[in-house]
Every structure is written in C-alpha cells, then in structure tokens.
Tab-separated table of C-alpha atoms and ligand atoms in Angstrom:
chain	number	residue	atom	x	y	z
A	11	MET	CA	0.000	0.000	0.000
A	12	LYS	CA	1.381	3.405	-0.968
A	13	LYS	CA	-1.453	5.161	0.818
A	14	VAL	CA	-3.101	3.649	3.876
A	15	ARG	CA	-6.797	4.304	4.495
A	16	LEU	CA	-7.823	3.830	8.107
A	17	GLY	CA	-11.038	2.908	9.820
A	18	ILE	CA	-10.713	3.923	13.483
A	19	ALA	CA	-13.043	2.362	16.057
A	20	GLY	CA	-12.909	3.913	19.537
A	21	LEU	CA	-12.538	7.657	20.045
A	22	GLY	CA	-11.367	7.944	23.639
A	23	HIS	CA	-8.011	9.463	24.652
A	24	VAL	CA	-5.976	7.296	22.278
A	25	GLY	CA	-8.389	7.466	19.320
A	26	CYS	CA	-8.439	11.264	19.500
A	27	GLY	CA	-4.654	11.283	19.910
A	28	LEU	CA	-4.357	9.234	16.719
A	29	ILE	CA	-6.657	11.568	14.765
A	30	GLU	CA	-4.449	14.485	15.872
A	31	LEU	CA	-1.331	12.668	14.673
A	32	VAL	CA	-2.899	11.852	11.299
A	33	GLU	CA	-3.893	15.500	10.911
A	34	GLN	CA	-0.289	16.556	11.658
A	35	GLN	CA	1.353	13.893	9.515
A	36	ALA	CA	3.270	16.440	7.408
A	37	GLY	CA	5.666	16.716	10.337
A	38	LEU	CA	6.033	12.940	10.838
A	39	ARG	CA	8.222	10.373	9.060
A	40	LEU	CA	5.592	7.955	7.732
A	41	PRO	CA	6.618	6.090	4.581
A	42	GLY	CA	3.475	7.307	2.766
A	43	GLU	CA	0.172	9.097	3.251
A	44	VAL	CA	-2.386	8.048	5.859
A	45	GLU	CA	-6.042	8.927	5.374
A	46	ILE	CA	-8.954	8.424	7.757
A	47	VAL	CA	-11.888	6.917	5.897
A	48	GLY	CA	-14.306	6.395	8.740
A	49	VAL	CA	-14.681	6.426	12.502
A	50	SER	CA	-16.871	4.676	15.020
A	51	ALA	CA	-17.483	5.086	18.748
A	52	ARG	CA	-20.230	4.655	21.321
A	53	SER	CA	-21.382	8.258	21.028
A	54	ARG	CA	-21.132	10.513	18.003
A	55	SER	CA	-21.901	13.734	19.833
A	56	ARG	CA	-19.598	13.442	22.869
A	57	ASN	CA	-17.286	16.404	23.477
A	58	ARG	CA	-13.864	15.572	22.026
A	59	PRO	CA	-10.576	17.458	21.669
A	60	VAL	CA	-10.685	16.803	17.898
A	61	SER	CA	-13.399	17.347	15.340
A	62	ILE	CA	-14.679	14.219	13.608
A	63	GLY	CA	-17.122	15.998	11.267
A	64	ALA	CA	-14.944	15.356	8.194
A	65	TYR	CA	-14.990	11.570	8.562
A	66	ARG	CA	-17.685	9.049	7.674
A	67	TRP	CA	-19.503	7.924	10.804
A	68	PHE	CA	-20.263	4.265	11.531
A	69	ASP	CA	-22.598	3.270	14.366
A	70	ASP	CA	-21.189	-0.214	14.222
A	71	ALA	CA	-17.451	-0.951	14.468
A	72	ALA	CA	-17.715	-4.241	12.560
A	73	THR	CA	-19.394	-2.507	9.596
A	74	LEU	CA	-16.491	-0.059	9.539
A	75	ALA	CA	-14.028	-2.978	9.788
A	76	GLU	CA	-15.311	-4.566	6.575
A	77	ASP	CA	-15.996	-1.371	4.621
A	78	PRO	CA	-14.372	-1.747	1.182
A	79	ASP	CA	-12.683	1.680	1.478
A	80	VAL	CA	-10.846	0.695	4.666
A	81	ASP	CA	-7.342	-0.768	4.166
A	82	VAL	CA	-6.402	-1.033	7.857
A	83	PHE	CA	-8.751	-1.397	10.806
A	84	VAL	CA	-7.577	0.365	13.979
A	85	GLU	CA	-9.274	-0.951	17.120
A	86	LEU	CA	-9.080	1.410	20.104
A	87	MET	CA	-12.346	0.466	21.791
A	88	GLY	CA	-10.972	-1.735	24.551
A	89	GLY	CA	-12.524	-4.710	26.277
A	90	SER	CA	-11.474	-8.307	25.849
A	91	ASP	CA	-14.793	-9.465	24.400
A	92	GLY	CA	-17.901	-8.048	22.828
A	93	PRO	CA	-17.810	-5.458	20.036
A	94	ALA	CA	-14.014	-5.019	20.003
A	95	LYS	CA	-13.352	-8.727	19.513
A	96	PHE	CA	-16.108	-9.076	16.928
A	97	ALA	CA	-14.866	-6.080	14.936
A	98	VAL	CA	-11.256	-7.315	14.948
A	99	GLU	CA	-12.369	-10.782	13.799
A	100	THR	CA	-14.510	-9.183	11.097
A	101	ALA	CA	-11.558	-7.168	9.783
A	102	LEU	CA	-9.212	-10.164	9.783
A	103	ASN	CA	-11.843	-12.331	8.111
A	104	ALA	CA	-12.175	-9.648	5.448
A	105	GLY	CA	-8.396	-9.881	4.873
A	106	LYS	CA	-7.643	-6.477	6.417
A	107	PRO	CA	-4.665	-5.842	8.711
A	108	VAL	CA	-5.568	-4.800	12.248
A	109	VAL	CA	-3.714	-2.421	14.551
A	110	THR	CA	-4.923	-2.456	18.148
A	111	ALA	CA	-3.987	-1.056	21.550
A	112	ASN	CA	-6.242	-3.577	23.265
A	113	LYS	CA	-4.106	-5.539	25.756
A	114	ALA	CA	-7.067	-7.354	27.310
A	115	LEU	CA	-8.184	-8.631	23.898
A	116	ILE	CA	-4.706	-9.818	22.933
A	117	ALA	CA	-3.995	-11.365	26.348
A	118	MET	CA	-7.284	-13.273	26.422
A	119	HIS	CA	-7.693	-14.166	22.744
A	120	GLY	CA	-4.260	-13.563	21.206
A	121	GLN	CA	-3.784	-17.202	20.341
A	122	ALA	CA	-7.028	-17.554	18.384
A	123	LEU	CA	-6.587	-14.145	16.756
A	124	GLU	CA	-3.058	-15.061	15.699
A	125	ASP	CA	-4.382	-18.224	14.049
A	126	LEU	CA	-7.089	-16.242	12.274
A	127	ALA	CA	-4.638	-13.542	11.097
A	128	GLN	CA	-2.215	-16.165	9.816
A	129	SER	CA	-4.921	-18.137	8.045
A	130	ARG	CA	-5.883	-14.913	6.210
A	131	ASP	CA	-2.222	-13.898	5.743
A	132	VAL	CA	-2.735	-10.441	7.281
A	133	ASP	CA	-0.939	-8.530	10.010
A	134	LEU	CA	-2.292	-8.170	13.542
A	135	MET	CA	-0.212	-5.514	15.312
A	136	PHE	CA	-0.357	-4.421	18.947
A	137	GLU	CA	2.710	-2.366	19.855
A	138	ALA	CA	0.477	0.089	21.711
A	139	ALA	CA	-1.013	-2.685	23.854
A	140	VAL	CA	2.152	-2.990	25.954
A	141	ALA	CA	3.893	-0.100	27.710
A	142	GLY	CA	2.163	2.684	25.713
A	143	GLY	CA	4.807	4.695	23.885
A	144	VAL	CA	7.718	2.376	24.731
A	145	PRO	CA	8.511	0.354	21.589
A	146	VAL	CA	8.913	-2.984	23.286
A	147	VAL	CA	6.807	-5.444	21.272
A	148	ARG	CA	8.715	-4.999	18.043
A	149	VAL	CA	12.079	-4.795	19.810
A	150	LEU	CA	11.369	-8.071	21.580
A	151	ARG	CA	9.864	-9.757	18.515
A	152	ASP	CA	12.173	-8.472	15.768
A	153	SER	CA	15.324	-6.903	17.204
A	154	LEU	CA	16.222	-9.356	19.984
A	155	THR	CA	15.835	-12.542	17.958
A	156	GLY	CA	19.515	-13.296	18.522
A	157	VAL	CA	19.110	-13.336	22.292
A	158	THR	CA	18.200	-16.400	24.357
A	159	ILE	CA	15.870	-14.598	26.695
A	160	GLN	CA	15.982	-15.749	30.303
A	161	ARG	CA	13.916	-13.140	32.060
A	162	VAL	CA	11.747	-10.136	31.305
A	163	THR	CA	10.928	-7.767	34.141
A	164	GLY	CA	9.085	-4.518	34.012
A	165	ILE	CA	6.866	-1.789	35.278
A	166	LEU	CA	3.888	-2.101	32.967
A	167	ASN	CA	1.167	-0.030	34.549
A	168	GLY	CA	1.619	3.727	34.613
A	169	THR	CA	-1.290	4.271	36.982
A	170	CYS	CA	0.133	1.941	39.671
A	171	ASN	CA	3.631	3.360	39.323
A	172	PHE	CA	2.212	6.895	39.523
A	173	LEU	CA	0.278	5.851	42.638
A	174	THR	CA	3.218	4.367	44.549
A	175	THR	CA	5.569	7.182	43.498
A	176	GLU	CA	3.240	10.086	44.175
A	177	MET	CA	1.805	8.782	47.458
A	178	LEU	CA	5.333	8.526	48.870
A	179	ARG	CA	6.656	11.749	47.315
A	180	ALA	CA	3.839	13.973	48.516
A	181	ALA	CA	2.333	11.905	51.354
A	182	ARG	CA	-0.933	11.889	49.401
A	183	SER	CA	-3.744	9.432	49.843
A	184	TYR	CA	-4.369	6.532	47.485
A	185	ASP	CA	-7.769	7.917	46.370
A	186	ASP	CA	-6.440	11.404	45.727
A	187	VAL	CA	-3.597	10.148	43.505
A	188	LEU	CA	-5.867	7.697	41.694
A	189	ASP	CA	-8.257	10.573	40.880
A	190	GLU	CA	-5.365	12.482	39.383
A	191	ALA	CA	-4.248	9.463	37.306
A	192	GLN	CA	-7.766	9.299	35.873
A	193	ARG	CA	-7.755	13.024	35.085
A	194	LEU	CA	-4.377	12.674	33.338
A	195	GLY	CA	-5.718	9.874	31.128
A	196	TYR	CA	-3.389	7.156	32.489
A	197	ALA	CA	-6.026	5.005	34.141
A	198	GLU	CA	-8.360	2.620	32.357
A	199	ALA	CA	-12.050	3.526	32.078
A	200	ASP	CA	-12.458	1.051	34.935
A	201	PRO	CA	-9.424	1.758	37.172
A	202	THR	CA	-9.858	-1.497	39.094
A	203	LEU	CA	-8.184	-3.072	36.047
A	204	ASP	CA	-5.104	-0.978	36.879
A	205	VAL	CA	-4.921	-1.249	40.659
A	206	SER	CA	-5.757	-4.960	40.769
A	207	GLY	CA	-2.676	-5.666	38.619
A	208	MET	CA	-4.864	-7.061	35.824
A	209	ASP	CA	-3.805	-4.496	33.209
A	210	ALA	CA	-0.107	-5.142	33.915
A	211	ALA	CA	-0.790	-8.885	33.814
A	212	HIS	CA	-2.357	-8.609	30.342
A	213	LYS	CA	0.774	-6.843	29.130
A	214	ALA	CA	3.151	-9.222	30.919
A	215	ALA	CA	1.433	-12.230	29.341
A	216	ILE	CA	1.838	-10.714	25.878
A	217	LEU	CA	5.555	-10.055	26.457
A	218	ALA	CA	6.066	-13.538	27.944
A	219	SER	CA	4.468	-15.134	24.906
A	220	ILE	CA	6.753	-13.227	22.524
A	221	ALA	CA	9.930	-13.628	24.607
A	222	PHE	CA	9.566	-17.364	25.126
A	223	THR	CA	7.625	-18.385	21.975
A	224	ALA	CA	4.936	-19.611	24.348
A	225	ASP	CA	1.262	-20.225	23.643
A	226	LEU	CA	-0.467	-17.369	25.402
A	227	ASP	CA	-2.350	-18.745	28.406
A	228	PHE	CA	-3.609	-15.913	30.582
A	229	ASN	CA	-5.164	-18.302	33.108
A	230	ARG	CA	-1.677	-19.279	34.329
A	231	VAL	CA	-0.600	-15.694	35.108
A	232	SER	CA	-0.546	-14.935	38.832
A	233	VAL	CA	-1.830	-11.440	39.610
A	234	SER	CA	-1.927	-9.164	42.627
A	235	GLY	CA	-2.127	-5.382	42.629
A	236	VAL	CA	-1.426	-2.233	44.594
A	237	ASP	CA	-4.963	-1.949	45.985
A	238	THR	CA	-3.816	-3.171	49.413
A	239	ILE	CA	-0.729	-0.925	49.633
A	240	GLU	CA	-0.933	1.843	52.223
A	241	LEU	CA	1.105	5.007	52.520
A	242	LEU	CA	2.559	3.543	55.705
A	243	ASP	CA	4.017	0.588	53.754
A	244	LEU	CA	5.684	2.945	51.290
A	245	VAL	CA	7.080	5.184	54.038
A	246	LEU	CA	8.479	2.355	56.162
A	247	ALA	CA	9.999	0.620	53.124
A	248	ASP	CA	11.590	3.938	52.132
A	249	ARG	CA	13.221	4.183	55.579
A	250	LEU	CA	14.751	0.772	54.908
A	251	GLY	CA	16.089	1.973	51.553
A	252	LEU	CA	13.418	0.118	49.556
A	253	ARG	CA	10.917	1.231	46.921
A	254	ILE	CA	7.646	-0.693	46.614
A	255	LYS	CA	6.487	-0.998	43.006
A	256	LEU	CA	4.151	-3.172	40.975
A	257	ILE	CA	6.525	-5.462	39.095
A	258	ALA	CA	5.753	-7.769	36.194
A	259	GLU	CA	8.027	-10.732	35.667
A	260	ALA	CA	8.276	-13.516	33.116
A	261	LEU	CA	10.971	-16.166	33.289
A	262	LEU	CA	11.800	-19.570	31.951
A	263	SER	CA	11.782	-22.382	34.499
A	264	ASP	CA	12.508	-26.053	33.815
A	265	GLN	CA	8.756	-26.626	33.598
A	266	GLY	CA	7.893	-23.720	31.310
A	267	VAL	CA	7.114	-20.022	31.404
A	268	VAL	CA	6.331	-18.412	34.757
A	269	CYS	CA	4.512	-15.091	34.476
A	270	ARG	CA	3.431	-13.000	37.452
A	271	VAL	CA	2.543	-9.485	38.561
A	272	ALA	CA	2.844	-8.400	42.197
A	273	PRO	CA	4.117	-5.560	44.377
A	274	MET	CA	7.819	-5.982	45.098
A	275	ALA	CA	10.207	-4.066	47.347
A	276	LEU	CA	13.310	-3.036	45.414
A	277	PRO	CA	16.631	-1.912	46.902
A	278	MET	CA	17.592	1.523	45.585
A	279	HIS	CA	20.387	0.112	43.395
A	280	HIS	CA	17.874	-2.151	41.574
A	281	PRO	CA	17.581	-1.096	37.897
A	282	LEU	CA	13.809	-0.542	38.233
A	283	ALA	CA	13.831	1.236	41.614
A	284	ARG	CA	14.058	4.799	40.270
A	285	ILE	CA	11.601	4.479	37.389
A	286	ASP	CA	9.020	6.873	38.775
A	287	GLY	CA	5.648	8.407	37.993
A	288	SER	CA	3.675	7.090	35.034
A	289	LEU	CA	6.834	5.782	33.334
A	290	ASN	CA	6.942	2.193	32.171
A	291	THR	CA	10.067	0.131	31.736
A	292	VAL	CA	10.936	-3.277	30.351
A	293	ARG	CA	14.212	-5.058	31.063
A	294	VAL	CA	15.154	-8.057	28.944
A	295	GLU	CA	17.954	-10.341	30.101
A	296	GLY	CA	19.684	-13.156	28.299
A	297	PRO	CA	22.900	-14.250	26.633
A	298	PRO	CA	24.795	-13.214	24.633
A	299	LEU	CA	23.288	-9.737	25.066
A	300	GLY	CA	23.378	-9.268	28.823
A	301	ALA	CA	20.518	-6.914	29.565
A	302	VAL	CA	18.719	-4.106	27.805
A	303	THR	CA	16.225	-1.731	29.432
A	304	LEU	CA	13.656	0.385	27.618
A	305	THR	CA	11.944	3.151	29.559
A	306	GLY	CA	9.350	5.756	28.594
A	307	PRO	CA	5.777	6.961	28.875
A	308	GLY	CA	3.577	3.909	29.307
A	309	ALA	CA	0.205	5.606	29.275
A	310	GLY	CA	-1.584	8.655	27.963
A	311	ALA	CA	-3.088	9.680	24.640
A	312	GLY	CA	-0.027	10.989	22.780
A	313	PRO	CA	2.474	8.230	23.624
A	314	THR	CA	-0.015	5.429	22.972
A	315	ALA	CA	-1.207	7.011	19.713
A	316	SER	CA	2.428	7.283	18.590
A	317	ALA	CA	2.820	3.508	19.080
A	318	VAL	CA	-0.353	2.899	17.022
A	319	MET	CA	1.089	5.108	14.287
A	320	GLY	CA	4.356	3.150	14.432
A	321	ASP	CA	2.440	-0.026	13.642
A	322	ILE	CA	0.527	1.682	10.837
A	323	SER	CA	3.816	2.714	9.232
A	324	LYS	CA	4.852	-0.927	8.975
A	325	LEU	CA	1.860	-1.602	6.708
A	326	PHE	CA	3.043	0.463	3.776
A	327	SER	CA	4.676	-1.347	0.907
A	328	PRO	CA	7.221	-1.807	-0.465
A	329	THR	CA	8.634	-2.628	2.951
A	330	ALA	CA	12.271	-1.955	1.995
A	331	ARG	CA	12.772	1.659	3.037
A	332	SER	CA	15.756	3.926	2.852
A	333	PRO	CA	18.114	2.815	5.664
A	334	PHE	CA	17.624	6.247	7.259
A	335	GLY	CA	13.831	6.083	6.898
A	336	ARG	CA	13.566	8.908	4.367
A	337	ALA	CA	11.003	9.176	1.585
A	338	ASN	CA	10.616	11.717	-1.194
A	339	HIS	CA	7.602	13.380	0.414
A	340	HIS	CA	9.433	14.048	3.699
A	341	VAL	CA	10.747	17.479	4.603
A	342	ARG	CA	14.489	17.329	3.752
A	343	ARG	CA	16.610	19.122	6.342
A	344	THR	CA	20.322	19.972	6.465
A	345	PHE	CA	22.909	19.768	9.233
A	346	VAL	CA	23.938	23.187	10.618
A	347	ASP	CA	26.173	24.562	13.378
A	348	ALA	CA	24.479	25.184	16.716
A	349	ALA	CA	23.456	28.844	17.096
A	350	PRO	CA	25.657	30.794	19.577
A	351	THR	CA	22.434	32.109	21.094
A	352	GLU	CA	21.529	28.571	22.286
A	353	ARG	CA	21.243	28.663	26.075
A	354	SER	CA	22.471	26.412	28.870
A	355	ALA	CA	23.828	26.446	32.403
A	356	PHE	CA	27.491	25.444	32.772
A	357	PHE	CA	29.938	23.789	35.113
A	358	LEU	CA	33.226	25.757	35.070
A	359	ARG	CA	36.318	24.516	36.886
A	360	VAL	CA	39.310	26.838	37.187
A	361	LYS	CA	42.525	26.723	39.188
A	362	LEU	CA	43.463	30.156	40.543
A	363	SER	CA	46.767	31.234	42.014
A	364	ASP	CA	46.160	31.792	45.721
A	365	LYS	CA	46.503	35.606	45.637
A	366	PRO	CA	44.220	38.507	46.680
A	367	GLY	CA	41.782	39.516	43.953
A	368	ALA	CA	41.980	36.230	41.975
A	369	LEU	CA	38.357	35.324	42.682
A	370	ALA	CA	37.264	38.890	41.902
A	371	SER	CA	38.981	38.749	38.483
A	372	LEU	CA	37.222	35.504	37.765
A	373	SER	CA	33.784	36.822	38.657
A	374	GLU	CA	34.425	40.059	36.701
A	375	ALA	CA	35.317	38.035	33.588
A	376	LEU	CA	32.036	36.170	33.919
A	377	ALA	CA	29.942	39.241	34.717
A	378	ALA	CA	31.381	41.101	31.692
A	379	GLN	CA	29.625	38.526	29.493
A	380	ASN	CA	26.400	38.479	31.517
A	381	VAL	CA	27.209	35.072	32.986
A	382	SER	CA	25.761	34.831	36.449
A	383	VAL	CA	27.009	32.445	39.155
A	384	ASP	CA	24.446	30.089	40.709
A	385	LYS	CA	26.774	28.127	43.031
A	386	LEU	CA	30.478	28.427	43.813
A	387	LEU	CA	32.929	26.171	45.653
A	388	GLN	CA	36.530	27.042	46.406
A	389	ASP	CA	39.051	24.622	47.912
A	390	SER	CA	42.321	25.400	49.677
A	391	ALA	CA	45.387	25.739	47.466
A	392	ASP	CA	47.175	22.497	46.616
A	393	GLU	CA	50.946	21.933	46.888
A	394	THR	CA	51.526	23.970	43.683
A	395	GLY	CA	49.781	26.994	45.234
A	396	ALA	CA	46.699	26.769	42.978
A	397	SER	CA	43.161	26.836	44.429
A	398	PRO	CA	40.510	24.772	42.597
A	399	VAL	CA	37.274	26.689	42.037
A	400	ALA	CA	34.083	25.078	40.706
A	401	ILE	CA	31.193	27.206	39.492
A	402	MET	CA	27.685	26.295	38.423
A	403	THR	CA	26.290	29.163	36.328
A	404	HIS	CA	22.712	30.186	35.748
A	405	VAL	CA	21.389	29.554	32.254
A	406	CYS	CA	23.185	31.867	29.798
A	407	SER	CA	23.949	32.061	26.092
A	408	ARG	CA	26.465	29.443	25.026
A	409	GLY	CA	28.265	32.060	22.919
A	410	ASP	CA	28.618	34.448	25.900
A	411	MET	CA	29.868	31.598	28.063
A	412	ARG	CA	32.494	30.622	25.502
A	413	VAL	CA	33.787	34.219	25.350
A	414	ALA	CA	33.791	34.439	29.159
A	415	ALA	CA	35.665	31.134	29.461
A	416	ALA	CA	38.304	32.340	26.983
A	417	HIS	CA	38.792	35.486	29.117
A	418	VAL	CA	39.050	33.372	32.254
A	419	ALA	CA	41.654	31.142	30.564
A	420	GLY	CA	43.706	34.288	29.738
A	421	LEU	CA	43.658	35.790	33.267
A	422	SER	CA	47.100	36.094	34.840
A	423	CYS	CA	45.778	34.378	38.000
A	424	THR	CA	44.480	31.325	36.091
A	425	VAL	CA	46.682	28.252	36.360
A	426	GLY	CA	46.436	25.669	33.574
A	427	SER	CA	43.346	25.270	31.368
A	428	PRO	CA	39.853	25.775	32.783
A	429	GLN	CA	37.310	23.042	32.238
A	430	LEU	CA	33.925	24.092	30.790
A	431	ILE	CA	31.055	21.566	30.611
A	432	PRO	CA	27.417	22.354	29.769
A	433	ILE	CA	24.783	21.164	32.242
A	434	ASP	CA	21.960	19.153	30.702
A	435	SER	CA	18.780	20.382	32.318
A	436	MET	CA	16.608	17.614	30.801
A	437	ALA	CA	17.144	15.185	33.693
B	509	LIG	N1	-4.072	2.166	32.292
B	509	LIG	C1	-2.846	1.888	31.655
B	509	LIG	C2	-1.718	2.308	32.585
B	509	LIG	C3	-2.773	2.657	30.345
B	509	LIG	O1	-1.966	2.998	33.578
B	509	LIG	O2	-0.567	1.955	32.332
B	509	LIG	C4	-1.879	2.027	29.332
B	509	LIG	O3	-2.206	0.731	29.028
C-alpha cells in the first residue's frame, strides 16, 4: 500500500490522539500518506478534543471494519470481548490488517486471533497494547531474535507506578492520587483493572508469549495489585532503603514459562527502583546480550497514539525503506552549526593562584559577558599553590559563556586550562 486508508473504532483518549497525529502527519516520518476513511465510537456527539465531522460515521465498528474503502482497521475500543473482539475478527476475516492497543483482547484471545490472522495472511499488530509509547513489542519480537531470553521484568502499569511514586513523594492518599491518574488519562475507564494488577498482567502475558515463543495462556498468570498498599508501607519501606512498586516478571523455568505481577520491594540500586511516575520500563535479560532496558511513557493519549502510528507505518509497501527512513515526500533538512544564542547552564572549573583579587577577576570576567554564578565552591590551594574553584552558572547564552571562558583562561591568576562543561537540564 502506498497510501493507507484507516477505519478507526474507539474515540477515547488514544483514538483522539491518533486523529491528531494523522492530521499533523506532514511533520512525521511515515513512509506514505495516511487517510482516515471512517470512525466509530459509542457516542457521536460526545465532546472531544478533535473534530470528527470530516470523517464518515459508523454506528457499528464491525461494519467499519469490513468497509471496502478501509485498508487497515484500527481498534481502540478496549474490552477483551464483545464489540471489540467481533470487529477485529470481522476485519481479519475480510483480509484487512488490524492495529490495536487492546491488551485485554490480545492477552485473552491472542492465540485464536493469531491463528485467524495467519490463516488470512494479514498482520495483527499491537505495539500500543504494551507499555504505551515504549517500543517494546517490536524490539522483543524483531530486534532481539539473537538473544536467548531468560527473564523479562518490568513496570507495565503507569497508573500503579504513579500511585506508589506520588503517594510517597507527597504523602498523598491513594484515592487522591488515583483521581489524578484518571484526570491525566493514564487510568483505564475502569481503574480497578489498573490497581488490581490485571492491566499489567495482560501486558506481561503478551511479552512472555513473545519472549519465550509460548502459547499465550492468561489463566496461568498470577496477579496481585497495589490496591492493598498503604502510605505507611511505602514510608516504612523507604526508611529501609526500599521502593515498593508493581513489578511484572516472566521467566523460563525447567517446567515452562512463569509469568506474574505483584508488588515488590526493590533496593535503591535495583535497575527498576528509580523508574518513577507514570513511566513504564521493560528489562530483557539473556545471553549473549546481557541486559537491555527500555523506559518511557507507558500511558496517555499521545504516547499510545504514537505507538499505534508506528504499527501503521509498517503496513506500507514496499517494505524496503531507505536505511535512514527517508522518503521523497518528507521534509528534507540539512545539518547546521548550533546557534551561539543557544542557552544552557554550565559547570566551570578553574585553578586560581592563591593571591588577593583572583576570585574577583574571575567573577568580573564572567559578569562582563552576563554570565551569572548560581553556586560556587573554592578549595584550599594544593601543593603547587593553585586553588581549585568550581562554578555552576545560571542559564546563559552558550556564545557568551564561551567568550567568558576564553577570558578566564587568559587571566594572569588562572593556572592551567579551565574546564567548561554544559549542564543538561533535561534530567
Ligand atoms: N491504564 C494503563 C496504565 C494505560 O496505567 O498503564 C496504558 O495501558
């Protein structure tokens, strides 16, 4: 397909996020054009952040799924059974590829849907079903095929991780933080799916099936959630240097694949201990790789819609793309030098001869270029008579800082070469 025509069923947070992305596709890197042919949802008139007036409306998702104008059916309705399952089966039966974010559907019926998709020789894609915007399904399925996976661990529910992080950080109650997670669009329509551990278990089962080429059997997944965790547990664990988090785990035992979701207490040096807020993370371990960890936004409209779009881009043909992912219709940009007006804070280390006025000359050289000092440390002179000085500046223009640093290097009281390192404020 050179152009992909979508039928989108489900216009909640993610569905609306996807419509926004399609409308802004000029700024994306899709291999070809995406067009929305029709949409379907429970209510046509509900207030939404996007307008759907330009698209054909379908009361019934399955009718949309088999409409002859639809090339790819996108299922964002949710629910493991009922209309979502029927519409996905209808699309596959009609020979149309399906892209879904529906973890419950895939966890409960993935095996049968895989058989159906393969019998019709069409793709069934669900990157967005696991860990929202973190591209873990395709990495596990396609990129790590040379790894003998031994264990997959992860934080797979943004709502639960937001709950345990935020309750401890701000001493807030469970209900208060859960309300906020719902407002922010992290939580499921029914948040008991989140806090019971069920949502994370759906995702863990999907990852376990891919990692260990196992027939997906959700009934064997053991599940407990954060609904019994109190602030007191989090506070006392913190005093012991432990973070309580909802952890998903899949591993290979002699008998087969063990998959479970439960709260675990992690020592602070544990690789998952500092993954906070609504972030999700997946850590894959196995030889000869060692371990790889992917972390990012696991919930919310934009991140999840971006994963749906990633799947849609795989459905264009021909599949062989430019190695750098460029196509003729993309905006072509050029490499340039960074502008001297770009701004940053800096770490500046200087050694000054231990004489009156040395520090004043240093601060004058900085002030002359409008560089302002945020923090300053000075140590006693070493055996050569030079005093190390470390400065953290406020944010300033990189060009001004470079000029100031050159002046500092040329001061008669400066010993050796100063060290200038920009501070990355993104952390
Ligand atoms: N409710 C889910 C979460 C959204 O909180 O992670 C993404 O599946």
